[in-house]
Amino acid sequence: MKSHIITATPTDADGILPTAGAEVARHQNFRPGLFLHDLWVLAKARVVSLLVFTAAVGEILAPNALIHWQSALAGLLGIALAGGAGGVLNQIVEPDLDQHMRRTLHRPLAEGRISRRGAIVYAALLMTAAIAILAWGTNPLTLILTLAGTVGYGVVYTLYLKPSTPWNIVWGGLAGALPPL
């Protein structure tokens, strides 16, 4: 069986950030298209699209769906933003681990294209926008369930369950099941 662990790029003493030379080179080679792609990847947009899809199906199947279409759109947008914030939180916690796995090696934080501080600001902006949209356009239950899913995935699952138990998949599934609920 092949190993998915590979060697990491040169890092500083704590093993997380690239060396100073890489930092300077990164800023000299800034490309807006790559930066937008990195934000897309950092928010795990492909995974979030599945959350939004399942939530959209739930919205369509709800009674009187067409009457409340504005709330439905606000809910889907809020879920997308909160899900993106959860994805960013997950990667903020794990860049050192991501540097050692083939599947995650080229993530923006793992390669140092986006700093931890930048990712924290991005997560905060996504979550603030999600809370504002959900508070304005939906109901308190939708807001609470969405926050629970984001905190459940971004904090509980990533920090505590994933490294300590194979039962982490149950919590991850629960967090993923909240949007259609």
CSV table of C-alpha atoms in Angstrom, one decimal:
chain,number,residue,atom,x,y,z
A,1,MET,CA,0.0,0.0,0.0
A,2,LYS,CA,1.3,3.5,-0.9
A,3,SER,CA,1.7,6.0,1.8
A,4,HIS,CA,0.0,9.3,1.5
A,5,ILE,CA,2.6,11.0,3.7
A,6,ILE,CA,5.2,13.1,1.9
A,7,THR,CA,7.8,15.5,3.0
A,8,ALA,CA,6.8,19.1,3.7
A,9,THR,CA,8.2,22.3,2.3
A,10,PRO,CA,10.8,24.2,4.3
A,11,THR,CA,9.1,25.9,7.3
A,12,ASP,CA,10.0,28.0,10.3
A,13,ALA,CA,10.6,26.7,13.8
A,14,ASP,CA,7.0,25.9,14.6
A,15,GLY,CA,6.6,23.9,11.4
A,16,ILE,CA,3.7,25.9,10.1
A,17,LEU,CA,4.8,28.9,8.1
A,18,PRO,CA,7.1,29.0,5.0
A,19,THR,CA,10.5,30.5,5.4
A,20,ALA,CA,11.0,34.2,5.0
A,21,GLY,CA,12.4,33.8,1.5
A,22,ALA,CA,9.2,32.0,0.4
A,23,GLU,CA,7.1,34.8,2.0
A,24,VAL,CA,8.9,37.5,0.0
A,25,ALA,CA,8.6,35.5,-3.2
A,26,ARG,CA,4.9,34.9,-2.6
A,27,HIS,CA,4.2,38.6,-2.4
A,28,GLN,CA,6.2,39.3,-5.5
A,29,ASN,CA,4.3,36.7,-7.5
A,30,PHE,CA,0.8,37.8,-6.4
A,31,ARG,CA,-1.8,36.8,-9.0
A,32,PRO,CA,-5.4,37.9,-8.4
A,33,GLY,CA,-6.9,34.9,-10.1
A,34,LEU,CA,-4.8,32.5,-8.0
A,35,PHE,CA,-5.8,34.4,-4.9
A,36,LEU,CA,-9.5,34.1,-5.7
A,37,HIS,CA,-9.0,30.4,-6.4
A,38,ASP,CA,-7.2,30.1,-3.0
A,39,LEU,CA,-10.2,31.7,-1.2
A,40,TRP,CA,-12.5,29.3,-3.1
A,41,VAL,CA,-10.4,26.3,-2.0
A,42,LEU,CA,-10.0,27.6,1.6
A,43,ALA,CA,-13.8,27.8,2.0
A,44,LYS,CA,-14.1,24.3,0.7
A,45,ALA,CA,-16.6,25.5,-1.9
A,46,ARG,CA,-17.0,22.1,-3.5
A,47,VAL,CA,-18.1,20.5,-0.2
A,48,VAL,CA,-20.2,23.5,0.7
A,49,SER,CA,-22.0,23.2,-2.6
A,50,LEU,CA,-23.3,19.8,-1.4
A,51,LEU,CA,-24.6,21.4,1.8
A,52,VAL,CA,-26.3,24.1,-0.2
A,53,PHE,CA,-27.8,21.4,-2.6
A,54,THR,CA,-29.3,19.4,0.2
A,55,ALA,CA,-30.6,22.5,1.9
A,56,ALA,CA,-32.1,23.6,-1.5
A,57,VAL,CA,-33.9,20.2,-1.8
A,58,GLY,CA,-35.3,20.7,1.8
A,59,GLU,CA,-36.4,24.2,0.8
A,60,ILE,CA,-38.2,23.0,-2.3
A,61,LEU,CA,-40.0,20.2,-0.4
A,62,ALA,CA,-41.1,22.5,2.4
A,63,PRO,CA,-44.8,23.5,2.4
A,64,ASN,CA,-45.4,26.9,0.7
A,65,ALA,CA,-41.9,27.0,-0.7
A,66,LEU,CA,-42.7,29.5,-3.4
A,67,ILE,CA,-44.4,31.9,-1.0
A,68,HIS,CA,-41.3,32.2,1.2
A,69,TRP,CA,-38.7,32.3,-1.6
A,70,GLN,CA,-36.8,35.3,-0.2
A,71,SER,CA,-36.3,33.5,3.1
A,72,ALA,CA,-35.2,30.4,1.2
A,73,LEU,CA,-32.6,32.3,-0.7
A,74,ALA,CA,-31.4,34.0,2.4
A,75,GLY,CA,-31.1,30.6,4.1
A,76,LEU,CA,-29.1,29.1,1.2
A,77,LEU,CA,-26.8,32.1,1.1
A,78,GLY,CA,-26.3,32.0,4.9
A,79,ILE,CA,-25.7,28.3,4.8
A,80,ALA,CA,-23.1,28.7,2.0
A,81,LEU,CA,-21.2,31.4,3.9
A,82,ALA,CA,-21.3,29.6,7.2
A,83,GLY,CA,-20.2,26.4,5.6
A,84,GLY,CA,-17.3,28.2,4.0
A,85,ALA,CA,-16.3,29.6,7.4
A,86,GLY,CA,-16.4,26.1,8.8
A,87,GLY,CA,-14.1,24.9,6.0
A,88,VAL,CA,-11.7,27.8,6.7
A,89,LEU,CA,-11.7,27.0,10.4
A,90,ASN,CA,-10.8,23.4,9.6
A,91,GLN,CA,-7.8,24.4,7.6
A,92,ILE,CA,-6.6,27.0,10.1
A,93,VAL,CA,-6.3,24.2,12.7
A,94,GLU,CA,-4.6,21.7,10.4
A,95,PRO,CA,-2.0,23.3,8.0
A,96,ASP,CA,0.8,21.3,9.5
A,97,LEU,CA,-1.1,18.1,9.0
A,98,ASP,CA,-2.2,19.2,5.5
A,99,GLN,CA,1.5,19.6,4.5
A,100,HIS,CA,2.0,15.9,5.0
A,101,MET,CA,-1.0,14.4,3.0
A,102,ARG,CA,-1.1,14.2,-0.8
A,103,ARG,CA,-4.7,15.2,-0.9
A,104,THR,CA,-4.2,18.4,1.1
A,105,LEU,CA,-0.6,19.3,0.4
A,106,HIS,CA,-1.5,22.1,-2.0
A,107,ARG,CA,-4.1,23.9,0.1
A,108,PRO,CA,-3.4,27.6,0.4
A,109,LEU,CA,-2.5,27.5,4.1
A,110,ALA,CA,-0.4,24.4,3.7
A,111,GLU,CA,1.7,26.0,1.0
A,112,GLY,CA,1.8,29.4,2.7
A,113,ARG,CA,0.0,31.3,0.0
A,114,ILE,CA,-2.5,32.6,2.6
A,115,SER,CA,-1.4,33.3,6.1
A,116,ARG,CA,-3.2,32.0,9.2
A,117,ARG,CA,-4.0,35.6,10.1
A,118,GLY,CA,-5.5,36.1,6.7
A,119,ALA,CA,-7.5,32.9,7.0
A,120,ILE,CA,-8.9,34.0,10.4
A,121,VAL,CA,-10.0,37.3,9.0
A,122,TYR,CA,-11.6,35.5,6.0
A,123,ALA,CA,-13.5,33.1,8.3
A,124,ALA,CA,-14.7,35.9,10.5
A,125,LEU,CA,-15.9,37.8,7.4
A,126,LEU,CA,-17.8,34.8,6.1
A,127,MET,CA,-19.3,34.0,9.5
A,128,THR,CA,-20.3,37.6,10.1
A,129,ALA,CA,-22.0,37.8,6.7
A,130,ALA,CA,-23.7,34.5,7.4
A,131,ILE,CA,-25.1,35.6,10.7
A,132,ALA,CA,-26.3,38.9,9.4
A,133,ILE,CA,-28.1,37.3,6.4
A,134,LEU,CA,-29.6,34.5,8.5
A,135,ALA,CA,-30.7,36.9,11.2
A,136,TRP,CA,-32.2,39.3,8.7
A,137,GLY,CA,-33.8,36.8,6.2
A,138,THR,CA,-34.7,33.7,8.1
A,139,ASN,CA,-35.7,32.6,11.6
A,140,PRO,CA,-33.8,32.0,14.8
A,141,LEU,CA,-34.0,28.2,14.4
A,142,THR,CA,-32.2,28.4,11.0
A,143,LEU,CA,-29.6,30.6,12.5
A,144,ILE,CA,-29.0,28.4,15.5
A,145,LEU,CA,-28.8,25.2,13.5
A,146,THR,CA,-26.4,26.7,11.0
A,147,LEU,CA,-24.2,28.1,13.8
A,148,ALA,CA,-24.3,24.7,15.4
A,149,GLY,CA,-23.2,23.0,12.2
A,150,THR,CA,-20.4,25.4,11.6
A,151,VAL,CA,-19.0,25.2,15.2
A,152,GLY,CA,-19.6,21.5,15.2
A,153,TYR,CA,-17.5,20.9,12.1
A,154,GLY,CA,-15.0,23.7,12.4
A,155,VAL,CA,-14.2,23.3,16.1
A,156,VAL,CA,-15.6,20.2,17.8
A,157,TYR,CA,-15.0,17.8,14.8
A,158,THR,CA,-11.6,19.3,13.8
A,159,LEU,CA,-10.0,20.0,17.1
A,160,TYR,CA,-11.4,17.2,19.3
A,161,LEU,CA,-13.0,14.3,17.5
A,162,LYS,CA,-11.0,13.9,14.3
A,163,PRO,CA,-7.6,13.4,16.0
A,164,SER,CA,-9.0,11.2,18.9
A,165,THR,CA,-11.7,8.8,17.7
A,166,PRO,CA,-12.9,7.1,14.5
A,167,TRP,CA,-16.4,8.1,15.7
A,168,ASN,CA,-15.6,11.6,14.3
A,169,ILE,CA,-17.5,10.7,11.1
A,170,VAL,CA,-20.7,10.6,13.1
A,171,TRP,CA,-20.3,14.2,14.2
A,172,GLY,CA,-19.2,15.2,10.7
A,173,GLY,CA,-22.3,13.6,9.3
A,174,LEU,CA,-24.5,15.4,11.8
A,175,ALA,CA,-22.9,18.8,10.9
A,176,GLY,CA,-23.6,18.0,7.3
A,177,ALA,CA,-27.2,17.0,8.0
A,178,LEU,CA,-28.1,20.3,9.6
A,179,PRO,CA,-28.6,22.4,6.4
A,180,PRO,CA,-31.5,20.4,5.1
A,181,LEU,CA,-33.0,20.3,8.6
